[in-house]
Structures are given as C-alpha cells and as structure tokens.
Tab-separated table of C-alpha atoms in Angstrom:
chain	number	residue	atom	x	y	z
T	636	MET	CA	0.004	0.077	-0.044
T	637	PRO	CA	1.278	3.510	-0.703
T	638	ALA	CA	2.105	4.932	2.681
T	639	TYR	CA	0.252	8.210	1.966
T	640	ARG	CA	-3.050	6.955	0.466
T	641	TYR	CA	-6.204	8.155	2.028
T	642	PHE	CA	-9.897	7.452	1.404
T	643	SER	CA	-12.474	10.294	0.694
T	644	ASP	CA	-16.096	9.743	-0.338
T	645	SER	CA	-16.410	13.245	-1.688
T	646	SER	CA	-15.661	14.012	-5.402
T	647	LEU	CA	-11.982	14.399	-6.240
T	648	LEU	CA	-11.245	17.135	-8.730
T	649	LYS	CA	-8.170	19.065	-9.574
T	650	GLY	CA	-7.860	22.188	-7.513
T	651	GLN	CA	-10.328	20.946	-4.860
T	652	THR	CA	-9.437	20.821	-1.204
T	653	VAL	CA	-9.957	17.728	0.670
T	654	GLN	CA	-9.892	17.013	4.449
T	655	ILE	CA	-8.083	14.310	6.167
T	656	THR	CA	-10.034	13.499	9.437
T	657	ASP	CA	-10.698	10.911	12.135
T	658	GLN	CA	-8.980	7.508	11.659
T	659	GLU	CA	-7.271	8.655	8.456
T	660	PHE	CA	-5.881	11.745	10.202
T	661	HIS	CA	-4.624	9.495	12.848
T	662	HIS	CA	-2.738	7.443	10.294
T	663	PHE	CA	-1.243	10.671	8.719
T	664	ALA	CA	-0.304	12.490	11.907
T	665	ARG	CA	0.624	9.782	14.290
T	666	VAL	CA	1.722	6.883	12.184
T	667	MET	CA	3.244	8.673	9.114
T	668	ARG	CA	4.242	11.822	11.091
T	669	GLY	CA	2.956	13.860	7.942
T	670	GLY	CA	3.137	17.648	7.608
T	671	VAL	CA	2.462	20.573	5.508
T	672	GLY	CA	4.142	20.075	1.993
T	673	ASP	CA	3.712	16.281	1.825
T	674	VAL	CA	2.294	14.828	-1.289
T	675	VAL	CA	-0.360	12.356	-0.533
T	676	GLU	CA	-2.806	10.168	-2.631
T	677	PHE	CA	-6.651	10.081	-2.334
T	678	VAL	CA	-8.961	7.428	-3.513
T	679	ASP	CA	-12.745	7.330	-3.662
T	680	GLY	CA	-13.516	3.781	-4.217
T	681	LYS	CA	-14.979	4.625	-7.593
T	682	GLY	CA	-11.970	4.360	-9.797
T	683	THR	CA	-10.248	7.819	-8.971
T	684	LEU	CA	-6.815	8.289	-7.804
T	685	ALA	CA	-5.938	11.816	-6.878
T	686	PHE	CA	-2.505	13.265	-5.968
T	687	ALA	CA	-2.541	16.205	-3.615
T	688	THR	CA	-0.228	18.427	-1.438
T	689	ILE	CA	-0.984	19.087	2.308
T	690	SER	CA	-1.724	22.868	2.711
T	691	LYS	CA	-2.646	22.927	6.397
T	692	LYS	CA	-2.493	20.745	9.464
T	693	SER	CA	-4.135	21.305	12.911
T	694	ARG	CA	-4.438	19.082	15.880
T	695	ARG	CA	-7.646	17.344	14.603
T	696	ASP	CA	-7.388	17.267	10.692
T	697	ALA	CA	-5.316	18.168	7.626
T	698	THR	CA	-6.223	19.984	4.416
T	699	ALA	CA	-4.876	19.019	1.025
T	700	VAL	CA	-5.129	20.523	-2.487
T	701	ILE	CA	-5.634	18.175	-5.339
T	702	ASP	CA	-2.784	18.583	-8.056
T	703	ASN	CA	-3.999	16.087	-10.510
T	704	VAL	CA	-6.442	13.220	-11.096
T	705	THR	CA	-6.512	9.789	-12.800
T	706	LYS	CA	-9.471	7.521	-13.236
T	707	ILE	CA	-9.612	3.896	-14.458
T	708	GLU	CA	-12.827	2.128	-15.662
T	709	ALA	CA	-14.678	-0.231	-13.464
T	710	PRO	CA	-13.906	-3.911	-13.998
T	711	LYS	CA	-16.352	-5.608	-16.545
T	712	GLU	CA	-16.261	-9.059	-14.892
T	713	LYS	CA	-18.488	-9.575	-11.803
T	714	ARG	CA	-16.842	-11.624	-8.959
T	715	VAL	CA	-19.672	-11.732	-6.421
T	716	ILE	CA	-19.365	-13.769	-3.166
T	717	ALA	CA	-22.908	-14.610	-1.740
T	718	GLN	CA	-21.839	-15.397	1.848
T	719	ALA	CA	-24.173	-17.050	4.344
T	720	LEU	CA	-23.562	-15.060	7.596
T	721	PRO	CA	-20.788	-16.669	9.658
T	722	LYS	CA	-19.475	-15.344	12.993
T	723	THR	CA	-18.269	-11.729	13.189
T	724	ASN	CA	-14.597	-12.437	13.339
T	725	ARG	CA	-15.031	-14.657	10.139
T	726	ILE	CA	-17.063	-11.994	8.297
T	727	GLU	CA	-14.320	-9.508	8.796
T	728	PHE	CA	-11.439	-11.887	7.670
T	729	ILE	CA	-13.554	-12.706	4.591
T	730	LEU	CA	-14.110	-9.033	3.714
T	731	GLU	CA	-10.485	-8.207	3.936
T	732	LYS	CA	-9.008	-11.136	2.058
T	733	CYS	CA	-11.541	-11.275	-0.695
T	734	THR	CA	-11.156	-7.439	-1.370
T	735	GLU	CA	-7.419	-8.434	-2.008
T	736	LEU	CA	-8.411	-11.204	-4.317
T	737	GLY	CA	-10.628	-9.089	-6.605
T	738	MET	CA	-14.080	-9.567	-5.195
T	739	THR	CA	-16.361	-6.769	-6.714
T	740	GLU	CA	-19.428	-7.324	-4.419
T	741	ILE	CA	-20.289	-9.301	-1.417
T	742	TRP	CA	-23.847	-10.341	-0.651
T	743	LEU	CA	-24.459	-11.293	3.100
T	744	PHE	CA	-27.638	-13.241	3.988
T	745	GLU	CA	-28.959	-15.450	6.811
T	746	SER	CA	-28.826	-19.069	6.121
T	747	ASP	CA	-30.590	-21.979	7.820
T	748	HIS	CA	-27.461	-22.884	9.874
T	749	SER	CA	-26.092	-19.318	10.370
T	750	GLU	CA	-25.129	-18.681	14.053
T	751	LYS	CA	-25.322	-14.940	13.571
T	752	LYS	CA	-28.629	-13.607	12.539
T	753	LYS	CA	-28.458	-9.874	12.422
T	754	ILE	CA	-25.888	-7.236	11.586
T	755	SER	CA	-25.841	-3.859	13.724
T	756	ASP	CA	-25.445	-0.366	12.222
T	757	ASN	CA	-22.060	-0.289	14.064
T	758	GLN	CA	-20.931	-3.706	12.619
T	759	LEU	CA	-22.002	-2.537	9.238
T	760	GLN	CA	-19.790	0.622	9.561
T	761	ARG	CA	-16.926	-1.552	10.820
T	762	MET	CA	-17.273	-3.900	7.778
T	763	HIS	CA	-17.196	-0.702	5.551
T	764	ASN	CA	-14.012	0.450	7.213
T	765	ILE	CA	-12.369	-2.983	6.657
T	766	LEU	CA	-13.270	-2.922	2.945
T	767	VAL	CA	-11.740	0.538	2.661
T	768	SER	CA	-8.518	-0.244	4.487
T	769	SER	CA	-8.139	-3.605	2.402
T	770	MET	CA	-8.863	-1.615	-0.798
T	771	LYS	CA	-6.025	0.873	-0.021
T	772	GLN	CA	-3.587	-1.810	1.239
T	773	CYS	CA	-3.784	-3.866	-1.916
T	774	GLY	CA	-3.748	-0.821	-4.325
T	775	ARG	CA	-7.438	-1.311	-5.677
T	776	LEU	CA	-9.289	1.749	-6.906
T	777	TYR	CA	-12.720	0.220	-6.678
T	778	LEU	CA	-14.402	-0.506	-3.373
T	779	PRO	CA	-16.248	-3.755	-3.241
T	780	LYS	CA	-20.085	-3.351	-2.772
T	781	LEU	CA	-21.496	-4.771	0.508
T	782	VAL	CA	-25.083	-5.660	0.219
T	783	LEU	CA	-27.296	-7.102	2.975
T	784	LYS	CA	-29.908	-9.536	1.511
T	785	PRO	CA	-32.894	-11.779	2.713
T	786	HIS	CA	-32.479	-15.573	2.122
T	787	PHE	CA	-31.469	-16.502	-1.383
T	788	SER	CA	-34.757	-18.171	-1.957
T	789	GLU	CA	-36.201	-14.739	-2.452
T	790	TRP	CA	-33.590	-13.459	-4.963
T	791	ASP	CA	-33.900	-12.769	-8.732
T	792	LEU	CA	-30.457	-14.198	-9.828
T	793	PRO	CA	-28.409	-12.434	-12.510
T	794	LYS	CA	-28.336	-14.020	-15.991
T	795	ASP	CA	-25.013	-12.734	-17.204
T	796	CYS	CA	-22.712	-14.728	-14.957
T	797	LEU	CA	-21.943	-18.225	-13.767
T	798	LEU	CA	-24.130	-19.197	-10.756
T	799	LEU	CA	-22.035	-21.690	-8.451
T	800	PHE	CA	-21.916	-22.885	-4.835
T	801	GLY	CA	-19.359	-24.952	-3.017
T	802	ASP	CA	-20.720	-28.569	-3.018
T	803	VAL	CA	-19.432	-31.261	-0.797
T	804	ASP	CA	-21.054	-33.936	-3.024
T	805	PRO	CA	-17.995	-36.095	-4.350
T	806	SER	CA	-19.551	-36.145	-7.914
T	807	ALA	CA	-19.343	-32.389	-8.076
T	808	GLU	CA	-17.042	-31.104	-11.047
T	809	PRO	CA	-14.051	-29.052	-10.013
T	810	LEU	CA	-14.644	-25.290	-10.295
T	811	LEU	CA	-11.664	-24.749	-12.558
T	812	LYS	CA	-13.020	-27.324	-15.117
T	813	VAL	CA	-16.409	-25.543	-15.020
T	814	LEU	CA	-14.882	-22.071	-15.614
T	815	GLN	CA	-12.854	-23.199	-18.559
T	816	SER	CA	-16.011	-24.672	-20.334
T	817	GLU	CA	-17.940	-21.386	-19.757
T	818	LYS	CA	-15.469	-18.622	-20.837
T	819	GLU	CA	-18.071	-16.520	-22.804
T	820	LEU	CA	-19.730	-15.467	-19.440
T	821	LYS	CA	-18.550	-12.377	-17.761
T	822	GLY	CA	-17.732	-13.410	-14.288
T	823	ALA	CA	-19.249	-15.516	-11.410
T	824	LEU	CA	-21.647	-15.389	-8.476
T	825	PHE	CA	-20.414	-17.879	-5.855
T	826	PHE	CA	-22.380	-19.004	-2.890
T	827	VAL	CA	-20.674	-19.919	0.383
T	828	GLY	CA	-22.473	-21.582	3.352
T	829	PRO	CA	-22.041	-20.726	7.043
T	830	GLU	CA	-19.897	-22.777	9.510
T	831	SER	CA	-22.121	-25.823	9.490
T	832	GLY	CA	-22.771	-25.714	5.692
T	833	PHE	CA	-26.035	-25.190	3.735
T	834	SER	CA	-28.954	-27.257	4.960
T	835	ASP	CA	-30.280	-30.066	2.687
T	836	ARG	CA	-33.178	-27.946	1.922
T	837	GLU	CA	-30.983	-25.098	0.757
T	838	VAL	CA	-28.905	-27.331	-1.459
T	839	VAL	CA	-32.035	-28.531	-3.208
T	840	THR	CA	-33.224	-24.767	-3.593
T	841	LEU	CA	-29.939	-23.730	-5.052
T	842	ARG	CA	-30.003	-26.546	-7.530
T	843	GLU	CA	-33.713	-25.663	-8.426
T	844	MET	CA	-32.644	-22.029	-9.005
T	845	GLY	CA	-29.984	-23.166	-11.465
T	846	VAL	CA	-27.080	-22.649	-9.258
T	847	ARG	CA	-24.350	-25.345	-10.016
T	848	GLY	CA	-22.502	-27.159	-7.344
T	849	VAL	CA	-18.603	-27.277	-7.799
T	850	LYS	CA	-15.696	-28.753	-5.945
T	851	LEU	CA	-13.122	-26.384	-4.556
T	852	HIS	CA	-10.623	-28.849	-3.074
T	853	LYS	CA	-10.431	-32.684	-2.264
T	854	ASN	CA	-10.977	-31.638	1.459
T	855	ILE	CA	-14.051	-29.764	2.893
T	856	LEU	CA	-13.151	-25.979	3.336
T	857	ARG	CA	-14.118	-23.728	6.121
T	858	THR	CA	-16.489	-20.732	5.488
T	859	ASP	CA	-13.708	-18.291	5.448
T	860	THR	CA	-11.391	-20.412	3.210
T	861	ALA	CA	-13.796	-21.196	0.524
T	862	PRO	CA	-14.509	-17.759	-0.868
T	863	MET	CA	-10.779	-17.046	-1.111
T	864	VAL	CA	-10.074	-20.305	-2.976
T	865	ALA	CA	-13.097	-19.813	-5.291
T	866	LEU	CA	-11.934	-16.155	-5.932
T	867	SER	CA	-8.280	-17.154	-6.701
T	868	ILE	CA	-9.599	-19.654	-9.365
T	869	ILE	CA	-12.160	-17.338	-10.760
T	870	GLN	CA	-9.703	-14.495	-10.943
T	871	SER	CA	-7.366	-16.557	-13.073
T	872	LEU	CA	-9.959	-16.776	-15.859
T	873	TYR	CA	-12.368	-13.776	-15.275
C-alpha cells in the first residue's frame, strides 16, 4: 500500500481541497508523521486516484489541495461472493482477504445454519472500514459493494454470470473445469455456506434455481477459506 494513500467519499477534482479526518488523520499525523508540504494520494472507491499536497495541518485534521487526478474504468467482470452469515470475526476476515483477491461485491444473507442472525449499524460501519482499509492496502481503486440480503430463495439471480456454490458432493465437478467450459460469461456469483454448511433444503433450492454445485478442493473447506479459494480460481479466468 502507498504509505500516504487516504480515502475520501467526496468527489475528487483538480484544484479541490480535501480534508483528512478521524482515523485517516490519525494515520497521517501519528503513524506517518505527515506535515504541510507532503504529497499524498486520495481514492474514492469509484476508480479515482488523486495526488494532492498538504496545505494545512491542525491538531484534529489536515487539508490538502488536489494537484492532478487519474481515473480507471470499473472492472467488466463480476466476481460476487454470496456469503451466508458466519460469526463476526470470520466475516471481517472474509471481507479483508476477498477484497485483496478481486471481489467486486459481497452479498450477506442469513442461512438456515447461520449462528449470526443480524448485523447492527455499528458492525456494518466496521465492515465498510475493513473494505476501505483492504482496498487501500492492496492498491485497488474500486471498493467492493457490500449488500445485505434476505434468504437467497427470495432472490432474482443475474443472467450474465455463472451461478455456483461450494458442493461437498463427491460427484461435483471441479470449479476450474467448469470455468474453462464457460469462458463466454462475464464473471461468477459464488455461494458460500456458514460454518455448518448449507442445509439439505438449501442445497435443493440452489439447484432448483439453476445454481451449479462445484468442488473447490479434495477436502471440505471452512466458510472463510472457501471464498478465497473460489476467488483465486475465478480471478485466473475472469
């Protein structure tokens, strides 16, 4: 991660002033020992990278003036993880690592076997902060979208990407083999069960909805390992 990269959810335009506040300011002032005249970077999670010079620093914030801006196009391929709610610490790990591995969206939903049932506003804000931190760390310019959803049985599934779930059935085809046979599609939506896996009812429902069961590994993977393995394989082809 560039040491002087900060997140701003405001528009980033040449000549504009931007504030560094709160946790971002703590990193700038206390960790990096930044000061007036330093050149820093700002990202907005929407493909923009701005280079700016610190013009003022106080005890609580710093002000920067944007010198120039570059922007990249959003990725065309969807890499969506549909994650049944696991325990909080596992959610945070999944968010961090899957952002590094190119996830474009994560859809969180309550599954039959989910131990965790609800997400508070504070937890949702913390999840957003984890996504931002991971995006900056790995050098991405687009922030993955976080969506809270009802049970997948109520969804209208997208038609333009592969629909897959991690299947423990020994007869399930390997994910890589399936991807190699479906290259014309633009990405994948991958379902991951909670710690205890999907219920038998949910597996039947997924198949009835046209979601294809695939094998990730010869061993059964944990709920926070499966999405990372899936993304690593998907990223290699999409």
